[in-house]
mmCIF file of C-alpha atoms and ligand atoms in Angstrom:
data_model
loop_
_atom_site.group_PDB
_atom_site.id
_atom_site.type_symbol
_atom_site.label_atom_id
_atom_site.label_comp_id
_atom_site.label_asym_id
_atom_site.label_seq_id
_atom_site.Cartn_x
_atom_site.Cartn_y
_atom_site.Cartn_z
ATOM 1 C CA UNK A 1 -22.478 -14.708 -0.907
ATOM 2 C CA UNK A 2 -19.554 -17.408 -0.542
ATOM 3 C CA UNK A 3 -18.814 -19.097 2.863
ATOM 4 C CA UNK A 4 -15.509 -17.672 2.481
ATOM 5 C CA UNK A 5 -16.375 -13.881 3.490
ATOM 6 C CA UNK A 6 -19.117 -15.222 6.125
ATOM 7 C CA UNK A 7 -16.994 -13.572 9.046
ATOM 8 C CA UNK A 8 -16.457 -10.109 7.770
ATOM 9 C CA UNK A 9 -19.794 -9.922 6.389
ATOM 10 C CA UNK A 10 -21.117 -8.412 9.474
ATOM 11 C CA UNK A 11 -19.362 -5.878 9.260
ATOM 12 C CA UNK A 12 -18.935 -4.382 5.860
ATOM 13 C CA UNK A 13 -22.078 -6.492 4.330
ATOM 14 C CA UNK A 14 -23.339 -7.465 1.129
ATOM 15 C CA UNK A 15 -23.090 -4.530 -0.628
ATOM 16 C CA UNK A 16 -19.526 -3.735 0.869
ATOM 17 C CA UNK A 17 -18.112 -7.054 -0.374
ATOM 18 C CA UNK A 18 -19.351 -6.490 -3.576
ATOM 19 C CA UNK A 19 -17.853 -2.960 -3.311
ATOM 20 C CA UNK A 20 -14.571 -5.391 -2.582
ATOM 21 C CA UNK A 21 -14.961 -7.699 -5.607
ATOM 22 C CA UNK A 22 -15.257 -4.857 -8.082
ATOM 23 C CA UNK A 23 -12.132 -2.961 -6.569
ATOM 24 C CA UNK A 24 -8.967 -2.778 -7.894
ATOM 25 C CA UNK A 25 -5.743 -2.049 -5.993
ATOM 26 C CA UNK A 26 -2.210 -1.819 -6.828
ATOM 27 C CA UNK A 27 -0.026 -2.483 -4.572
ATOM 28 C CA UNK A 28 3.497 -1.710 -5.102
ATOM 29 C CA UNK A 29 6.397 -3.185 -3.350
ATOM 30 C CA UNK A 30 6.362 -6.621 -2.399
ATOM 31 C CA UNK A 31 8.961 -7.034 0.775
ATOM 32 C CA UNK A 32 8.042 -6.287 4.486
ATOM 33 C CA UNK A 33 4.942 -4.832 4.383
ATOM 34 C CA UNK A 34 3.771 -5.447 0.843
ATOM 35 C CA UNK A 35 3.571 -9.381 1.761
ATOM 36 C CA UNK A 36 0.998 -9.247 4.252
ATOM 37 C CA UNK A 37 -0.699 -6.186 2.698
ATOM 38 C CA UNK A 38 -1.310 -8.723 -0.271
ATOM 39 C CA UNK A 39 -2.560 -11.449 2.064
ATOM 40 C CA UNK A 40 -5.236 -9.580 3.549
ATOM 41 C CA UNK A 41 -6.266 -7.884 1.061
ATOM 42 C CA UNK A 42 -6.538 -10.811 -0.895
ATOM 43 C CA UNK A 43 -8.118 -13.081 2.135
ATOM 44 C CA UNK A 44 -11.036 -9.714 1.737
ATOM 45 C CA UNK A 45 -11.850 -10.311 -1.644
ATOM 46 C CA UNK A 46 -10.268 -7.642 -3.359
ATOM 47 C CA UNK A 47 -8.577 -7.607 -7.099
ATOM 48 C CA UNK A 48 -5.224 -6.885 -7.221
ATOM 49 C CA UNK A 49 -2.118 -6.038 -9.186
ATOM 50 C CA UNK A 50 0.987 -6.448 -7.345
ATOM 51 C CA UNK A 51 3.986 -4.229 -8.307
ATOM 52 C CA UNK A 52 7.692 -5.502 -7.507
ATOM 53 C CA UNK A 53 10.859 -5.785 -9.925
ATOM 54 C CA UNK A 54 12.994 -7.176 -7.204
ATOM 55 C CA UNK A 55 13.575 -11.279 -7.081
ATOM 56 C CA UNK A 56 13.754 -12.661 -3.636
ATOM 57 C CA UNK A 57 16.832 -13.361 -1.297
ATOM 58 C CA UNK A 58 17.145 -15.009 1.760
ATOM 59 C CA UNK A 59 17.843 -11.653 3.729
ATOM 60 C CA UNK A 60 14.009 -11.026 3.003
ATOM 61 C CA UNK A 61 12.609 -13.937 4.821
ATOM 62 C CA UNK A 62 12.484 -12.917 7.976
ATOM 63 C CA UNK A 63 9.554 -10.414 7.034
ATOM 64 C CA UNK A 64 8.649 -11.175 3.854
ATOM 65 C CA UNK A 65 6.187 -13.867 4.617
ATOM 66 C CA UNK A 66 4.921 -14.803 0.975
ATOM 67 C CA UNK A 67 8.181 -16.034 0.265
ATOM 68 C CA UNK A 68 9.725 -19.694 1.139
ATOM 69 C CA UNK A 69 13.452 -20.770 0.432
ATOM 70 C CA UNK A 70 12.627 -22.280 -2.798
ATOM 71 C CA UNK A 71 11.568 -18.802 -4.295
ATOM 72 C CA UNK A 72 15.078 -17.531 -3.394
ATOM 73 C CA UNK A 73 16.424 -15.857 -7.171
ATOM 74 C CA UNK A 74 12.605 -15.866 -8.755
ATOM 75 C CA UNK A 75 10.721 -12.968 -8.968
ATOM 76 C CA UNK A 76 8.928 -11.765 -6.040
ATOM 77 C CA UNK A 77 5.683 -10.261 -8.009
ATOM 78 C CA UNK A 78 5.207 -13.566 -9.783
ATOM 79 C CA UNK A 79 6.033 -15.940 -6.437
ATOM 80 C CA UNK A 80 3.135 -13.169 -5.288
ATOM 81 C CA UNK A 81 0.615 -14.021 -7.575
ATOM 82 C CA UNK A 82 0.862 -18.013 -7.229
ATOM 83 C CA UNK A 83 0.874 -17.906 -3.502
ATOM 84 C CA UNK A 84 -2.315 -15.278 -3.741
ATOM 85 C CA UNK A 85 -3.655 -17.883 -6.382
ATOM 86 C CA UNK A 86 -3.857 -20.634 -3.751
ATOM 87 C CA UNK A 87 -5.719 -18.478 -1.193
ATOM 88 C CA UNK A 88 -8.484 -17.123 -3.612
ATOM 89 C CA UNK A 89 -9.009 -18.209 -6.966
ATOM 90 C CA UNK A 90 -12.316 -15.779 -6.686
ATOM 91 C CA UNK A 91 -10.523 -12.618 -7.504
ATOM 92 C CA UNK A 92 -8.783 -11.142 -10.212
ATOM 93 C CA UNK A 93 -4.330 -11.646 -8.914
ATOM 94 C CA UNK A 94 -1.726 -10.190 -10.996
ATOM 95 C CA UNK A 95 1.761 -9.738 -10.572
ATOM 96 C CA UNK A 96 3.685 -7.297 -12.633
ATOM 97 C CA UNK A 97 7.797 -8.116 -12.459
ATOM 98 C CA UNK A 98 8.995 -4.615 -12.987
ATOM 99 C CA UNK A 99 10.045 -1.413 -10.908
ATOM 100 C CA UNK A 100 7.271 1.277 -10.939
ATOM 101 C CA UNK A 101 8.655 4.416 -12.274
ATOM 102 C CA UNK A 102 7.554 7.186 -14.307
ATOM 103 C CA UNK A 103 7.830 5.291 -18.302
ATOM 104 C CA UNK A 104 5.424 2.598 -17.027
ATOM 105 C CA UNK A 105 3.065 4.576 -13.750
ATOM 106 C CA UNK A 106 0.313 5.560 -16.422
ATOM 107 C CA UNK A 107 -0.058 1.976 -17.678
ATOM 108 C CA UNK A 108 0.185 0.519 -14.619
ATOM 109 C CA UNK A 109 -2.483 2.486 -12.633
ATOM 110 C CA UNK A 110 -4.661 3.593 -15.135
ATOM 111 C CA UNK A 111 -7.614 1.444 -14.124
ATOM 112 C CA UNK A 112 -6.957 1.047 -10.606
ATOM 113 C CA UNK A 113 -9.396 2.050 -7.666
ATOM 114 C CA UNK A 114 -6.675 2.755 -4.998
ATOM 115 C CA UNK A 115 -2.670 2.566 -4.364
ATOM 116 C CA UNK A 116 -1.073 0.788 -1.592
ATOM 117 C CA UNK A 117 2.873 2.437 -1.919
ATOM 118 C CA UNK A 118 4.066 -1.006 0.133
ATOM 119 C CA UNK A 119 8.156 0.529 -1.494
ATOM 120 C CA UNK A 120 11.160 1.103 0.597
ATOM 121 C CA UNK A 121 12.385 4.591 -1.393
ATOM 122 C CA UNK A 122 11.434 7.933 -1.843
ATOM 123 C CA UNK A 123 12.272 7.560 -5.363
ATOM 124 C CA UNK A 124 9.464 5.591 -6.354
ATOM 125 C CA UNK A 125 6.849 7.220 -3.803
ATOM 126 C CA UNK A 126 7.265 10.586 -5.336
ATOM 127 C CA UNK A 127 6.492 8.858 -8.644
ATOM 128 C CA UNK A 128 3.670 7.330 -6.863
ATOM 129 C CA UNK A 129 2.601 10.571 -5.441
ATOM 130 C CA UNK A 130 2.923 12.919 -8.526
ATOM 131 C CA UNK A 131 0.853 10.452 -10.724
ATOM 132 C CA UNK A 132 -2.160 10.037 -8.055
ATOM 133 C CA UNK A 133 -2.501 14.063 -6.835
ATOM 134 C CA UNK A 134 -2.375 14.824 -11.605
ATOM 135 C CA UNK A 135 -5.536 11.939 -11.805
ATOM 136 C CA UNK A 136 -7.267 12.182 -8.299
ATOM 137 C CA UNK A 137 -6.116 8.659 -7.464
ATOM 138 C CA UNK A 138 -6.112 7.638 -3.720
ATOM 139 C CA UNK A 139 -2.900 6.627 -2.137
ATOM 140 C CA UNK A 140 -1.837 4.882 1.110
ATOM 141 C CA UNK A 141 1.339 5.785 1.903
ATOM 142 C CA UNK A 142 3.081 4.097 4.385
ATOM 143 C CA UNK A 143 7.018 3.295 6.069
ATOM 144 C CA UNK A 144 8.692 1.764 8.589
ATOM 145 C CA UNK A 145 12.551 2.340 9.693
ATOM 146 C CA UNK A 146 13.828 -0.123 12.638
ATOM 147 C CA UNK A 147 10.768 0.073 15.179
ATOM 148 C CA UNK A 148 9.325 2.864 13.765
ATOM 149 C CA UNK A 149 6.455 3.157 11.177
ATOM 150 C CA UNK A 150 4.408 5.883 9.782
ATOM 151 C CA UNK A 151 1.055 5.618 7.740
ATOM 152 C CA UNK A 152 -1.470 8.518 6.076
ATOM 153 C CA UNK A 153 -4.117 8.246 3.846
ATOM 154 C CA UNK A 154 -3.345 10.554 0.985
ATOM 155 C CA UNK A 155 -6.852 11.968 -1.512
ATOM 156 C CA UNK A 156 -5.727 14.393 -3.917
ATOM 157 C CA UNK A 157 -7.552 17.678 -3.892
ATOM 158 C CA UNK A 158 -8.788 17.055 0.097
ATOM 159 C CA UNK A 159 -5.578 16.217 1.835
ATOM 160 C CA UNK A 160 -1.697 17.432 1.753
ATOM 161 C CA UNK A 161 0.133 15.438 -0.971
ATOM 162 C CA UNK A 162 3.347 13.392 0.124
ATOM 163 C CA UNK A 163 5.337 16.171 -0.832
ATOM 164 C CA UNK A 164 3.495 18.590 1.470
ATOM 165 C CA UNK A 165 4.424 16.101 4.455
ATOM 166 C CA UNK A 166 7.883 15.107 3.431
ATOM 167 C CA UNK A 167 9.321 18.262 0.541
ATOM 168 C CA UNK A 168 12.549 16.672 -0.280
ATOM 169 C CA UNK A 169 13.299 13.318 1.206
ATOM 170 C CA UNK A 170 16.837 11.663 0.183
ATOM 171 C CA UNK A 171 17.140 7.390 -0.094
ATOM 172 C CA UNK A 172 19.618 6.051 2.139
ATOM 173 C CA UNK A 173 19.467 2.575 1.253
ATOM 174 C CA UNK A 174 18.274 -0.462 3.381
ATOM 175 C CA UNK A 175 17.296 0.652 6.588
ATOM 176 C CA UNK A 176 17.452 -2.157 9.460
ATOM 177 C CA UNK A 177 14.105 -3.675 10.332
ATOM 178 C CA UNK A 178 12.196 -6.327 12.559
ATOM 179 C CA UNK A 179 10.099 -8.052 10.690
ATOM 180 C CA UNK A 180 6.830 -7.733 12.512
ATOM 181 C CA UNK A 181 7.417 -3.480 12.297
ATOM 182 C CA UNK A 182 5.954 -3.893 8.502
ATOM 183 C CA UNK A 183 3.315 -6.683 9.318
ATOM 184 C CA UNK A 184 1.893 -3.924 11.819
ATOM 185 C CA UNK A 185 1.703 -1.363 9.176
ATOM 186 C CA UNK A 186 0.360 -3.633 6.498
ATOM 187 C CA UNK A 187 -2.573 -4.472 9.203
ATOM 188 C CA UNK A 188 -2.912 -0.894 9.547
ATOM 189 C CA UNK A 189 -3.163 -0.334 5.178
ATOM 190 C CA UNK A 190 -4.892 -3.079 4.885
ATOM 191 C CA UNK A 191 -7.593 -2.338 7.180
ATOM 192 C CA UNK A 192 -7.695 1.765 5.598
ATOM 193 C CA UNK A 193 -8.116 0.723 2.508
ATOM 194 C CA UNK A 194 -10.994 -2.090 3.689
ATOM 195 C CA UNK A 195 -12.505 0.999 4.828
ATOM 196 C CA UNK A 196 -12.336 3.507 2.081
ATOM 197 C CA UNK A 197 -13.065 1.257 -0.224
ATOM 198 C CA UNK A 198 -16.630 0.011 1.422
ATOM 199 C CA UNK A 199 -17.715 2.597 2.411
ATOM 200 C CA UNK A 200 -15.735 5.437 1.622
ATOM 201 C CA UNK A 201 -14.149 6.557 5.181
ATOM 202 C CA UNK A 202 -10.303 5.902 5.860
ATOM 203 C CA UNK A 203 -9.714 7.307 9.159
ATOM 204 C CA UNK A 204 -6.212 8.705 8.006
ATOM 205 C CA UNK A 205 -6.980 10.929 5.585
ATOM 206 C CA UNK A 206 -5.041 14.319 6.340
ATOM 207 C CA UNK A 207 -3.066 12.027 9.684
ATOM 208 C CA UNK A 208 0.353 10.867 9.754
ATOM 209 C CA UNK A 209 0.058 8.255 12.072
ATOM 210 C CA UNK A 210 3.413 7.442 13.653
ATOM 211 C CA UNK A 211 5.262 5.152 16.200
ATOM 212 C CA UNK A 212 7.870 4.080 17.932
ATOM 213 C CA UNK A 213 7.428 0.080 19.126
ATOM 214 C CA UNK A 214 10.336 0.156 20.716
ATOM 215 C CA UNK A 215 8.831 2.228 23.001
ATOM 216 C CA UNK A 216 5.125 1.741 21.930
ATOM 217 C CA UNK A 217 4.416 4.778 21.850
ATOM 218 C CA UNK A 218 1.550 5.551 18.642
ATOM 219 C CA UNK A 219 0.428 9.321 18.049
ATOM 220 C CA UNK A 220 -1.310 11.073 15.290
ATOM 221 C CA UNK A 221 0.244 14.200 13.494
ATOM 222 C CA UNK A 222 -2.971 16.177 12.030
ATOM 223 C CA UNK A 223 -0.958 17.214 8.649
ATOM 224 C CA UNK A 224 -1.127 20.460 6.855
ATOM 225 C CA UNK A 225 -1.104 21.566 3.140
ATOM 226 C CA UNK A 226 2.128 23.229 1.975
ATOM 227 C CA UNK A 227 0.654 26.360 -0.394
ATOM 228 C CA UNK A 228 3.586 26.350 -2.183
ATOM 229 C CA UNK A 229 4.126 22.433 -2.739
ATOM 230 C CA UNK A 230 5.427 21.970 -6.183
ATOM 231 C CA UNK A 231 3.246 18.831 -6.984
ATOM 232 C CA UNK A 232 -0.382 19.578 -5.332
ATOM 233 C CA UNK A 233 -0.586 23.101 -4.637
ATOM 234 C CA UNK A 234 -1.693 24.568 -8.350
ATOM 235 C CA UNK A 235 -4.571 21.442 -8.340
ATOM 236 C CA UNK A 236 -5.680 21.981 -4.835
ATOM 237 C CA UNK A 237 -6.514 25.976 -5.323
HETATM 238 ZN ZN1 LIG B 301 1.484 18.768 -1.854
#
């Protein structure tokens, strides 16, 4: 096995990085936390298709650390997948320049292992979430809002759905943000879906974990099915 994963080979092994090299994993959103969600992922050898139809401005520097000033006006899934490129040209990287949404979620995840929702709407997760609980597909879902951050592990037909957690959740638009509140999160993804995808034990999976880093105060919310949620409840009976 290459040099490369020498360091994390004690801990997932052999077969686990091979597990790795034949995963693939959307991830979708490419700002605060889908930037060093990529990285890591990436750095641990697993295939990915990264999800974003947004181009990159300078108010997305501060946290958005695949990006450099001379991406500013290009888009960010395709800046994604050249910086990727240059960090390992082992695994399959590519980016996909458009906005998830329901006309192109079958297409885009059909073949896909796990999703990473990395987006800053409600909009778009409940597409996310709709999509994965009708196919089975695992989901990460995970947010931040000015120091705060929440993450859960979502499996269709063993866990509540996003919709059991959050029923009706209205967008608000940007929501202020430090930039190392999303690295923290992406860590915490990152490392979930390391897990799952080895050997097949997220330690979210039915948690909300939430904090406050203002405060630094972390805590886990054990999550409950909603019987009558409109998206999961007539699969999960
Ligand atoms: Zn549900």
């Amino acid at each position: 096995m290459s040099l490369r994963y020498k360091r994390q080979l004690p801990l997932i092994g052999e077969d686990g990085q091979e597990k790795l090299r034949s995963s693939l994993v959307a991830i979708v959103g490419l700002g605060g936390i889908g930037s060093p969600l990529a990285l890591y992922l990436c750095g641990a050898g697993v295939n990915l298709r990264l999800i974003d139809g947004d181009k990159v401005s300078l108010d997305n520097l501060h946290r958005q650390i695949l990006y450099g000033e001379d991406d500013i006006g290009l888009p960010k899934a395709l800046v994604a997948e050249r910086e990727l490129k240059r960090r390992n040209n082992e695994i399959s990287i590519e980016g996909i320049p458009e906005r998830l949404g329901k006309e192109n979620v079958e297409e885009l995840f059909s073949d896909v292992d796990l999703v990473l929702d990395a987006t800053d709407n409600f909009t778009t997760r409940y597409v996310i979430n709709e999509f994965c609980v009708r196919k089975g597909l695992p989901f990460i879902y995970s947010a931040i809002s000015g120091y705060y951050f929440a993450v859960s592990f979502i499996m269709p037909r063993k866990t509540p759905c996003l919709r059991c957690i959050f029923p009706s959740v209205e967008d608000s638009g940007p929501v202020p943000v430090i930039g190392s509140v999303p690295a923290l999160v992406a860590s915490i993804s990152a490392t979930e879906a390391i897990k799952y995808l080895t050997k097949g034990k997220p330690s979210l999976m039915g948690k909300l974990l939430v904090g406050d880093l203002d405060t630094m105060e972390i805590s886990e919310i054990r999550i409950e099915r909603n019987p009558r949620c409109p998206v999961c409840s007539a699969i999960n009976q």
